[in-house]
Coordinates of C-alpha atoms in Angstrom, one line a residue:
Chain A
M1 CA -22.5 6.5 -10.3
R2 CA -24.0 4.7 -7.1
G3 CA -23.5 5.7 -4.3
L4 CA -22.7 2.6 -1.5
E5 CA -25.5 0.4 -0.7
A6 CA -27.5 1.5 1.7
R7 CA -26.3 0.2 4.9
A8 CA -24.8 1.5 7.7
L9 CA -22.1 2.9 7.3
A10 CA -19.3 1.8 9.8
V11 CA -15.7 2.2 10.1
A12 CA -12.6 0.8 13.0
G13 CA -10.0 2.6 13.4
P14 CA -7.1 2.8 15.7
L15 CA -8.3 4.9 17.8
Y16 CA -12.1 6.1 16.9
S17 CA -14.4 3.8 15.5
L18 CA -17.5 5.9 13.4
R19 CA -20.3 4.9 12.4
V20 CA -23.3 6.8 10.1
L21 CA -26.6 6.3 13.0
R22 CA -28.8 7.5 10.1
A23 CA -28.0 8.4 6.3
G24 CA -29.4 11.9 5.3
Y25 CA -32.0 11.7 2.1
S26 CA -34.1 14.6 0.1
R27 CA -37.4 14.0 -1.5
P28 CA -38.9 16.5 -4.1
N29 CA -42.7 15.8 -4.1
A30 CA -44.2 16.9 -7.4
D31 CA -46.0 19.4 -5.5
G32 CA -42.7 21.8 -4.9
T33 CA -42.3 20.1 -1.3
C34 CA -40.4 18.1 -0.2
R35 CA -39.2 15.8 3.1
A36 CA -35.7 15.6 3.8
D37 CA -32.9 14.9 6.9
G38 CA -29.6 14.9 7.3
S39 CA -27.2 12.5 8.3
V40 CA -26.5 11.7 11.7
T41 CA -22.8 10.5 12.3
L42 CA -21.0 9.3 15.5
L43 CA -17.4 8.7 16.2
W44 CA -16.7 7.3 19.3
G45 CA -13.7 5.1 21.1
G46 CA -11.3 7.6 22.0
P47 CA -10.9 10.0 25.1
L48 CA -13.9 12.2 23.0
T49 CA -17.6 11.0 21.8
V50 CA -18.6 13.1 19.0
L51 CA -21.5 13.4 17.2
V52 CA -21.6 15.5 13.7
D53 CA -25.3 16.5 13.1
T54 CA -28.2 16.0 14.9
G55 CA -30.9 15.4 12.1
G56 CA -34.0 17.4 12.3
P57 CA -35.7 18.4 15.3
W58 CA -38.4 15.0 14.6
L59 CA -35.6 13.5 15.5
R60 CA -35.9 14.2 19.1
P61 CA -37.7 10.7 20.0
R62 CA -35.3 8.9 18.0
L63 CA -32.1 9.7 18.6
P64 CA -31.5 8.8 21.7
G65 CA -31.9 5.0 20.6
L66 CA -29.6 5.4 17.9
L67 CA -26.9 6.5 20.7
A68 CA -28.2 4.3 23.1
A69 CA -27.5 0.9 20.4
H70 CA -23.8 2.0 20.5
G71 CA -23.6 2.1 24.3
V72 CA -23.5 5.9 23.9
A73 CA -26.0 8.2 26.1
A74 CA -26.5 12.0 25.6
E75 CA -24.3 12.0 28.5
D76 CA -21.2 10.9 27.0
V77 CA -21.3 12.6 24.1
T78 CA -18.4 14.9 24.9
H79 CA -18.8 17.5 21.5
V80 CA -21.3 17.9 19.0
V81 CA -20.2 19.6 15.9
V82 CA -23.1 20.8 13.8
T83 CA -21.7 21.1 10.1
H84 CA -24.3 24.1 9.8
G85 CA -27.2 25.9 11.2
H86 CA -29.8 24.3 9.0
S87 CA -33.0 23.0 10.3
D88 CA -32.1 18.9 9.0
H89 CA -29.2 19.3 10.5
A90 CA -29.3 21.4 14.2
G91 CA -32.2 19.9 15.3
N92 CA -31.4 18.5 17.8
L93 CA -28.7 20.6 19.9
N94 CA -30.2 20.5 23.6
L95 CA -30.1 17.3 24.5
F96 CA -26.5 17.3 25.4
P97 CA -26.2 19.7 27.7
R98 CA -22.2 17.9 28.8
A99 CA -21.0 18.9 25.5
T100 CA -19.0 21.6 24.2
L101 CA -21.0 22.4 21.4
L102 CA -19.6 24.1 17.7
V103 CA -23.0 25.0 15.2
G104 CA -20.9 26.6 12.0
F105 CA -18.2 28.7 13.6
D106 CA -20.0 28.8 17.2
L107 CA -18.0 27.4 19.4
S108 CA -19.7 26.9 23.5
R109 CA -20.3 25.2 26.4
G110 CA -22.4 25.4 29.1
E111 CA -25.0 28.5 29.7
G112 CA -23.8 30.1 26.4
L113 CA -20.0 30.3 27.0
Y114 CA -18.6 31.2 24.0
L115 CA -15.3 30.6 23.3
P116 CA -12.8 31.9 20.3
H117 CA -10.6 29.9 18.4
G118 CA -9.9 30.2 14.4
L119 CA -12.3 28.6 11.8
A120 CA -13.8 31.6 10.2
Q121 CA -10.0 32.2 9.7
G122 CA -9.6 28.9 8.1
V123 CA -7.5 27.2 10.3
P124 CA -9.1 24.3 11.3
L125 CA -9.9 23.0 14.8
E126 CA -8.4 19.8 16.1
L127 CA -10.6 17.8 18.0
H128 CA -8.1 15.5 18.8
P129 CA -5.1 16.1 16.7
G130 CA -3.6 13.4 14.6
H131 CA -7.4 12.0 14.5
L132 CA -10.1 14.3 14.6
R133 CA -10.4 17.6 12.9
V134 CA -12.8 20.2 12.4
V135 CA -12.1 22.4 8.8
P136 CA -14.0 25.6 7.8
T137 CA -15.8 24.0 4.4
P138 CA -17.8 27.3 2.7
G139 CA -20.1 27.9 0.6
H140 CA -24.4 25.7 1.3
T141 CA -24.0 28.2 3.6
R142 CA -20.7 31.2 4.7
A143 CA -20.5 29.1 8.2
H144 CA -20.1 25.6 7.0
V145 CA -17.4 22.9 9.1
S146 CA -16.8 19.1 7.7
L147 CA -14.7 17.1 10.3
L148 CA -12.1 15.1 9.1
A149 CA -11.4 11.7 11.2
L150 CA -7.8 10.4 9.9
G151 CA -6.4 7.6 10.2
T152 CA -9.4 5.2 10.0
A153 CA -9.3 1.6 8.4
L154 CA -10.5 2.7 5.0
G155 CA -7.8 5.9 5.1
A156 CA -9.5 10.0 5.9
V157 CA -13.0 10.0 6.6
A158 CA -15.2 13.5 5.7
V159 CA -18.1 13.9 7.2
A160 CA -19.1 16.6 5.2
G161 CA -21.5 17.7 6.0
D162 CA -23.9 19.6 3.6
A163 CA -20.7 20.6 1.6
F164 CA -21.8 17.5 -0.4
E165 CA -25.5 16.6 -0.9
S166 CA -25.1 13.4 -2.4
G167 CA -22.3 11.3 -4.0
E168 CA -24.5 11.6 -6.9
D169 CA -25.1 16.0 -6.6
E170 CA -23.0 18.0 -9.7
G171 CA -25.5 19.8 -11.1
Q172 CA -28.0 20.0 -8.2
W173 CA -26.0 21.1 -5.0
Q174 CA -25.4 24.9 -6.6
A175 CA -28.9 25.2 -6.5
L176 CA -28.9 25.1 -2.6
S177 CA -25.4 26.5 -2.2
E178 CA -24.9 30.5 -0.6
E179 CA -21.4 30.4 -2.6
P180 CA -20.7 28.2 -5.2
A181 CA -17.3 29.1 -6.0
A182 CA -16.4 29.1 -2.2
Q183 CA -18.1 25.1 -2.6
R184 CA -16.9 24.1 -5.5
R185 CA -13.4 24.7 -3.4
S186 CA -14.1 23.1 -0.3
R187 CA -15.7 20.1 -2.6
D188 CA -12.0 20.0 -4.0
E189 CA -10.6 19.9 -0.4
L190 CA -12.3 17.4 0.9
A191 CA -12.4 15.1 -2.2
A192 CA -8.8 15.6 -1.7
A193 CA -8.3 14.9 1.7
A194 CA -10.7 11.9 2.6
E195 CA -11.3 8.7 1.3
V196 CA -14.7 8.7 2.5
I197 CA -17.5 10.9 2.4
V198 CA -20.4 11.1 4.4
P199 CA -23.0 13.7 2.5
G200 CA -25.7 15.3 4.2
H201 CA -28.3 13.8 2.0
G202 CA -26.9 10.7 0.5
E203 CA -25.3 7.5 0.8
P204 CA -21.6 8.2 2.4
F205 CA -19.3 7.1 -0.8
R206 CA -15.5 6.3 -1.7
V207 CA -13.8 9.0 -3.4
V208 CA -12.2 8.0 -6.6
R209 CA -9.6 9.5 -8.4
E210 CA -9.6 9.5 -11.8
W211 CA -9.2 10.7 -14.7
G212 CA -9.9 10.2 -18.8
T213 CA -9.7 7.0 -20.4
P214 CA -8.9 3.7 -18.9
D215 CA -6.4 3.8 -21.3
E216 CA -4.9 7.1 -20.0
E217 CA -5.1 5.9 -16.2
E218 CA -3.1 2.9 -17.2
E219 CA -0.1 5.9 -19.0
E220 CA -0.9 7.3 -16.0
E221 CA 0.3 5.6 -13.3
E222 CA 3.3 4.1 -16.0
E223 CA 4.0 8.5 -15.5
G224 CA 3.9 7.9 -11.8
G225 CA 1.0 10.2 -11.5
R226 CA -2.5 9.8 -10.8
W227 CA -4.2 12.5 -12.0
R228 CA -4.1 14.1 -15.6
G229 CA -2.2 18.3 -14.9
G230 CA -4.0 20.2 -18.2
D231 CA -1.4 23.2 -18.5
C232 CA -1.4 25.9 -15.9
E233 CA -4.1 28.1 -19.3
E234 CA -6.2 25.6 -19.7
E235 CA -7.0 24.7 -15.9
E236 CA -8.0 28.3 -15.3
E237 CA -10.3 28.2 -18.3
K238 CA -11.9 25.2 -16.7
K239 CA -12.5 26.9 -13.1
K240 CA -13.5 29.7 -15.0
K241 CA -16.1 27.6 -17.3
E242 CA -17.3 25.9 -14.0
E243 CA -18.1 28.4 -11.4
E244 CA -20.0 30.3 -13.8
E245 CA -22.1 27.4 -14.5
D246 CA -22.4 26.7 -10.3
E247 CA -23.4 30.1 -10.6
K248 CA -26.3 29.9 -13.1
K249 CA -27.1 26.8 -11.4
K250 CA -27.6 28.3 -8.0
E251 CA -29.2 31.6 -10.0
E252 CA -31.9 28.5 -10.9
G253 CA -32.6 27.6 -7.4
G254 CA -33.3 29.8 -4.3
S255 CA -30.7 28.1 -1.7
Q256 CA -33.9 26.5 0.2
R257 CA -34.4 23.0 1.0
C258 CA -36.5 21.6 -2.6
G259 CA -34.0 23.1 -4.9
G260 CA -33.0 20.2 -7.2
E261 CA -34.0 18.1 -9.8
E262 CA -36.1 15.1 -9.4
E263 CA -34.7 12.2 -7.3
E264 CA -35.7 9.0 -7.5
E265 CA -37.4 7.7 -4.4
K266 CA -35.9 6.2 -2.1
K267 CA -37.8 4.1 0.8
D268 CA -36.7 5.5 3.6
E269 CA -35.6 2.4 5.9
D270 CA -35.7 1.4 9.7
V271 CA -32.6 3.3 11.0
T272 CA -32.4 0.0 13.5
S273 CA -32.2 -2.8 11.5
R274 CA -29.5 -1.5 9.8
H275 CA -27.5 -2.1 12.6
G276 CA -27.1 -5.0 12.9
D277 CA -26.6 -5.7 9.3
N278 CA -23.1 -4.5 9.3
E279 CA -21.1 -7.7 10.1
E280 CA -18.7 -6.8 6.6
E281 CA -15.0 -6.1 7.5
D282 CA -15.0 -2.3 6.3
G283 CA -18.8 -1.9 6.0
V284 CA -18.4 -0.2 2.8
T285 CA -19.4 -1.6 -0.8
S286 CA -17.6 -0.5 -3.7
G287 CA -18.2 1.4 -5.3
Q288 CA -18.2 4.4 -7.8
G289 CA -16.9 8.0 -6.3
Q290 CA -17.7 11.0 -6.7
R291 CA -14.6 12.5 -9.1
P292 CA -13.2 15.8 -7.2
G293 CA -14.0 19.2 -8.9
G294 CA -14.8 18.6 -12.2
G295 CA -18.2 17.8 -13.5
R296 CA -19.1 14.6 -15.1
Chain B
M1 CA -28.5 56.5 24.3
R2 CA -30.0 54.3 26.4
G3 CA -31.7 51.4 25.9
L4 CA -35.0 51.3 27.6
E5 CA -35.6 50.0 30.9
A6 CA -34.3 46.5 31.4
R7 CA -38.3 44.9 32.1
A8 CA -39.9 42.5 29.5
L9 CA -42.0 44.5 26.6
A10 CA -45.1 43.3 26.6
V11 CA -47.3 44.8 24.2
A12 CA -50.8 44.9 23.5
G13 CA -52.5 44.6 20.7
P14 CA -55.8 44.3 18.9
L15 CA -55.3 41.0 17.9
Y16 CA -52.0 40.0 18.6
S17 CA -50.4 40.8 22.8
L18 CA -46.5 40.6 22.1
R19 CA -44.0 40.0 24.8
V20 CA -40.2 39.8 25.0
L21 CA -39.6 36.4 27.7
R22 CA -35.8 36.7 27.9
A23 CA -33.9 39.8 26.1
G24 CA -31.1 38.7 25.2
Y25 CA -27.1 39.5 25.9
S26 CA -24.1 39.4 24.6
R27 CA -21.5 40.6 27.5
P28 CA -17.7 39.9 26.5
N29 CA -14.9 38.9 29.1
A30 CA -11.6 39.5 29.1
D31 CA -10.1 36.1 28.0
G32 CA -11.8 36.6 24.3
T33 CA -14.6 34.2 25.4
C34 CA -18.4 35.8 25.6
R35 CA -20.7 34.7 27.7
A36 CA -24.4 35.0 25.4
D37 CA -27.5 34.0 24.4
G38 CA -30.5 35.7 22.2
S39 CA -34.1 37.2 22.6
V40 CA -37.0 35.3 23.1
T41 CA -40.2 36.7 22.2
L42 CA -44.1 35.3 21.8
L43 CA -46.6 36.8 19.9
W44 CA -50.1 35.4 21.3
G45 CA -53.7 36.6 21.3
G46 CA -54.9 35.2 17.7
P47 CA -55.1 32.6 15.7
L48 CA -51.0 32.2 15.9
T49 CA -49.3 31.9 18.6
V50 CA -45.7 32.2 17.5
L51 CA -42.8 32.2 19.5
V52 CA -39.5 33.8 17.7
D53 CA -36.2 32.2 18.5
T54 CA -35.5 29.7 20.4
G55 CA -33.0 31.0 22.4
G56 CA -29.2 28.7 23.2
P57 CA -30.0 25.0 24.1
W58 CA -29.3 25.9 27.8
L59 CA -32.3 27.5 27.4
R60 CA -34.8 24.4 27.4
P61 CA -35.0 23.6 31.9
R62 CA -36.8 27.6 31.4
L63 CA -38.3 27.9 28.0
P64 CA -41.6 26.1 28.5
G65 CA -41.5 28.1 32.3
L66 CA -41.5 31.2 30.1
L67 CA -44.2 30.2 27.6
A68 CA -46.3 28.6 31.0
A69 CA -46.3 32.0 32.3
H70 CA -48.7 33.7 30.3
G71 CA -50.8 30.5 29.6
V72 CA -49.0 29.2 26.5
A73 CA -47.8 25.1 26.4
A74 CA -45.5 23.8 24.0
E75 CA -48.3 22.1 22.3
D76 CA -50.3 25.2 21.6
V77 CA -47.4 26.9 19.4
T78 CA -48.9 27.1 16.1
H79 CA -45.3 28.5 14.7
V80 CA -41.5 28.8 15.8
V81 CA -39.6 31.9 13.6
V82 CA -36.1 30.9 14.5
T83 CA -34.8 34.4 12.6
H84 CA -31.1 32.4 12.1
G85 CA -29.3 29.3 12.3
H86 CA -26.8 30.5 16.1
S87 CA -26.9 28.3 18.3
D88 CA -28.2 30.9 20.8
H89 CA -31.3 31.3 18.4
A90 CA -32.0 28.1 17.0
G91 CA -31.4 26.0 20.8
N92 CA -34.6 24.9 21.4
L93 CA -35.9 24.0 17.4
N94 CA -37.4 20.0 19.5
L95 CA -39.4 21.8 22.1
F96 CA -42.9 22.2 19.6
P97 CA -43.6 19.0 17.2
R98 CA -46.9 20.9 16.2
A99 CA -45.5 23.5 14.8
T100 CA -44.9 24.9 11.8
L101 CA -40.7 26.0 11.8
L102 CA -39.1 28.6 10.0
V103 CA -35.1 28.8 10.8
G104 CA -33.9 31.5 8.3
F105 CA -35.6 30.3 4.6
D106 CA -36.2 26.9 5.7
L107 CA -39.9 26.3 6.3
S108 CA -41.1 23.1 8.0
R109 CA -43.4 20.8 9.3
G110 CA -44.4 17.5 10.7
E111 CA -41.6 14.9 9.9
G112 CA -39.4 17.1 8.1
L113 CA -41.7 18.5 5.0
Y114 CA -40.4 21.3 3.3
L115 CA -42.4 24.4 2.0
P116 CA -41.8 26.0 -0.4
H117 CA -41.7 30.3 -0.7
G118 CA -40.7 32.9 -1.5
L119 CA -38.2 34.4 0.7
A120 CA -34.7 33.6 -0.7
Q121 CA -36.0 36.1 -3.5
G122 CA -36.7 39.0 -1.1
V123 CA -40.5 38.3 -0.8
P124 CA -42.2 38.2 2.3
L125 CA -43.5 35.3 3.9
E126 CA -47.1 36.7 5.0
L127 CA -48.1 34.2 8.5
H128 CA -51.2 36.4 9.2
P129 CA -51.9 38.6 7.0
G130 CA -51.9 42.0 8.4
H131 CA -51.3 41.7 11.6
L132 CA -47.5 39.3 11.4
R133 CA -44.8 39.0 8.1
V134 CA -41.8 37.6 8.5
V135 CA -39.1 40.0 6.3
P136 CA -35.9 38.5 4.8
T137 CA -33.6 41.1 6.3
P138 CA -29.8 39.1 5.4
G139 CA -26.6 40.4 5.8
H140 CA -25.7 38.6 9.8
T141 CA -26.0 35.8 7.3
R142 CA -27.3 35.8 4.5
A143 CA -30.4 33.9 5.3
H144 CA -31.2 35.3 8.2
V145 CA -35.0 37.3 8.8
S146 CA -36.5 39.0 10.5
L147 CA -40.9 39.3 12.2
L148 CA -42.8 42.4 11.6
A149 CA -45.8 42.5 13.9
L150 CA -47.9 45.3 12.2
G151 CA -50.7 47.8 14.4
T152 CA -49.9 47.1 18.4
A153 CA -50.4 49.5 20.7
L154 CA -47.1 50.8 19.9
G155 CA -47.6 50.9 15.8
A156 CA -45.3 48.3 14.0
V157 CA -42.3 46.0 16.2
A158 CA -39.6 44.4 15.0
V159 CA -38.4 40.9 16.4
A160 CA -35.0 41.5 14.4
G161 CA -33.0 38.7 15.5
D162 CA -29.4 39.9 15.1
A163 CA -29.1 42.2 12.4
F164 CA -29.7 44.3 15.3
E165 CA -27.6 43.0 18.2
S166 CA -28.8 46.0 20.2
G167 CA -29.9 49.8 20.3
E168 CA -26.4 50.9 20.5
D169 CA -24.6 48.4 18.7
E170 CA -23.3 51.0 15.7
G171 CA -19.5 50.6 15.6
Q172 CA -20.2 46.9 16.6
W173 CA -22.6 44.7 14.6
Q174 CA -20.3 44.8 11.4
A175 CA -17.9 42.8 13.1
L176 CA -20.2 39.6 13.6
S177 CA -21.7 40.3 9.8
E178 CA -21.7 38.2 6.8
E179 CA -22.5 41.2 4.6
P180 CA -22.2 44.4 6.0
A181 CA -23.7 46.4 3.3
A182 CA -26.7 43.4 2.4
Q183 CA -27.1 44.1 7.0
R184 CA -26.8 47.6 6.6
R185 CA -30.1 48.1 4.0
S186 CA -32.0 45.5 6.0
R187 CA -31.1 47.6 9.6
D188 CA -32.7 50.9 7.5
E189 CA -35.4 48.7 6.0
L190 CA -36.7 47.8 9.5
A191 CA -35.7 51.1 11.3
A192 CA -38.0 52.9 8.6
A193 CA -41.0 49.4 9.1
A194 CA -40.9 49.7 12.9
E195 CA -41.7 51.9 16.0
V196 CA -40.3 49.3 18.2
I197 CA -36.9 46.7 17.4
V198 CA -36.5 43.6 19.7
P199 CA -33.1 43.6 19.2
G200 CA -31.0 40.0 19.3
H201 CA -28.8 40.9 22.3
G202 CA -30.5 43.7 24.2
E203 CA -33.3 44.8 25.5
P204 CA -36.1 46.5 22.7
F205 CA -35.4 50.0 22.1
R206 CA -37.6 52.7 20.5
V207 CA -36.5 53.9 16.2
V208 CA -36.4 57.5 17.1
R209 CA -36.2 59.1 13.5
E210 CA -34.6 62.3 13.9
W211 CA -32.1 64.2 12.0
G212 CA -29.9 67.1 12.6
T213 CA -30.5 69.9 16.0
P214 CA -33.5 70.7 17.3
D215 CA -33.7 73.8 15.5
E216 CA -33.1 72.1 12.0
E217 CA -35.7 68.8 13.0
E218 CA -38.0 71.7 13.9
E219 CA -37.4 73.1 10.9
E220 CA -37.8 69.8 8.2
E221 CA -41.3 69.4 10.3
E222 CA -42.6 72.9 9.3
E223 CA -41.5 71.9 5.5
G224 CA -43.8 68.8 6.2
G225 CA -41.1 66.6 6.4
R226 CA -39.0 64.7 8.7
W227 CA -36.3 63.4 7.1
R228 CA -33.8 65.5 5.8
G229 CA -32.8 64.4 2.8
G230 CA -29.3 65.4 1.3
D231 CA -29.6 65.7 -2.7
C232 CA -28.6 62.5 -4.5
E233 CA -24.9 63.0 -5.0
E234 CA -23.9 63.3 -2.3
E235 CA -26.6 60.3 -0.2
E236 CA -24.3 57.8 -2.7
E237 CA -21.1 59.4 -1.4
K238 CA -22.2 58.9 2.7
K239 CA -23.9 55.3 1.7
K240 CA -20.6 54.6 -0.4
K241 CA -18.4 55.6 2.8
E242 CA -21.1 53.9 4.8
E243 CA -20.2 50.6 3.4
E244 CA -16.3 51.1 2.8
E245 CA -16.5 51.4 6.9
D246 CA -18.5 48.7 7.6
E247 CA -16.2 46.0 5.4
K248 CA -13.3 47.4 7.7
K249 CA -15.2 46.9 10.9
K250 CA -15.5 43.4 9.9
E251 CA -12.3 42.6 8.8
E252 CA -11.3 43.3 12.4
G253 CA -14.5 41.3 13.5
G254 CA -13.3 37.6 12.5
S255 CA -18.7 36.6 12.2
Q256 CA -18.2 34.7 15.3
R257 CA -20.3 35.5 18.7
C258 CA -17.2 37.6 20.9
G259 CA -16.6 40.0 18.5
G260 CA -16.7 43.6 19.1
E261 CA -15.8 46.0 21.9
E262 CA -16.1 45.6 25.8
E263 CA -19.6 46.2 26.7
E264 CA -20.2 47.4 30.9
E265 CA -21.6 44.5 32.1
K266 CA -25.0 43.9 33.0
K267 CA -26.6 41.5 35.7
D268 CA -28.9 39.1 34.3
E269 CA -32.0 39.6 35.8
D270 CA -33.5 36.7 36.9
V271 CA -36.4 36.2 34.2
T272 CA -39.2 35.2 36.2
S273 CA -39.6 38.6 38.5
R274 CA -39.3 40.5 35.4
H275 CA -42.9 39.1 34.7
G276 CA -44.7 40.0 37.2
D277 CA -43.1 43.8 37.1
N278 CA -44.8 44.8 34.1
E279 CA -48.1 46.5 34.7
E280 CA -47.5 49.8 32.7
E281 CA -49.5 50.6 29.8
D282 CA -47.6 49.3 27.1
G283 CA -45.0 48.2 29.4
V284 CA -41.8 49.9 26.9
T285 CA -40.5 53.1 29.2
S286 CA -39.2 56.3 26.8
G287 CA -35.4 56.1 25.1
Q288 CA -33.9 57.2 22.6
G289 CA -33.8 54.6 20.3
Q290 CA -31.9 54.3 17.0
R291 CA -30.8 56.0 14.3
P292 CA -32.3 54.3 11.0
G293 CA -28.9 54.4 8.9
G294 CA -26.1 56.2 9.7
G295 CA -23.2 56.0 12.3
R296 CA -23.0 58.6 15.3

């Protein structure tokens, strides 16, 4: 499967625009180390200005510039949503003193005033009802969240943190997961809810909901359904087998950054040049996407 | 039980000195919000200069001054050990670009170069063998660590993150725990290993290993053992009951900051004045401490 081209994803919407300021990456080295950073995404144009994830602390010198390229200063950011408390996502919490801050399930503002909410109980946090919603997506860590931007030009966009490492992470994400079964469910939910997913360590990708061969798919469409539903028992068996496989892959890893197989080296592009490139209608090229649930 | 007096804990050692720059706190409000910040601890004097936890992002303006009061500049810090990725501990990762950074189980340096290690498999990370050791202490979060400073003037000091909220948190910590059974074990291990514990949201306290009445304790000492061991079946039953109680308390909370009961309001002292106060021999006053394991 190909992900989208290495261009900054820019999505217009009736109210909010979305821009992936910096796509994340994870590049293992032969000596067992790896170089990694998390995706950084900005939503602006409406009453709120929301930054999703802040990259690693080493991004500190460059993050203000990435914002300024969109006319956004740090003090304009109203909400910082950090999908989870890993160092490659939570590296720059202290650059936005005016913002309401969500780190996983911890919501605060000002000088450490923590606010109650229902994310830990599975209740979404509506930042802007109908437009921006934070949903709990446990698994990679227990208190992991994602942001859904609704009604954009591309449909719903899920800024998914490390619920998805990349658009081609099947078989690899489990090694980095604290709770693979929960993460499997989170991935399924996000892929059902969104047309585009921004993963934590790769380029954004379209969700492709297809099942079986092109002939079978055509047959499905004629029958009026895009999903092939097996009978319940078959689905149950399939899910059970997936969970066993997920757990096995988790044990092979160590749920710390640098789990997983080697990837082809990707060039770490100069992020400033990516902003000028994007003059396409929606900034998203076509490509295969992530099948929800199941393996390849 | 009383904790130690509200003075900055300062402990000398043959090599490293330890100073709690800022004791954490957690003060619930009647409206369901709470104000909280995590403890910040510095170890210096040896080849390494180690900061354990960085407080919340709102501490950014004051953290350099807290370090400077001990002649330490940000660029002198060689290691930043963040016990876990909650916002009241991981708020200032980006102030120490020269340091090796450990956030939970993620060890990195430079521009996001992640380094392998064994913490996720239960293997301690020896920052300075015989002196400074990071140990995995899961429970509050899955990837939670603590730092043991060995051989200080007070014996071993455990900088425990939120494995201990405070010296008087029995019955309350469970509501904030992702995995109470694991955290119970972590707490037992820390209390067995350390003479003094620096908790995440309270003053440091001495560990008191006592069991039963003063008469029984005397009898124990005469018999050569400081612990009263019940028979194995009794201990097993006791542990099982504890775990059930822990899980019950967790369900009553929501594993997000501001779980737990109301505490008496403590005055948020001016941290700069606390440095001048501490001319006592070891900076630690006597007081009751935390019984390892079991409830009150």
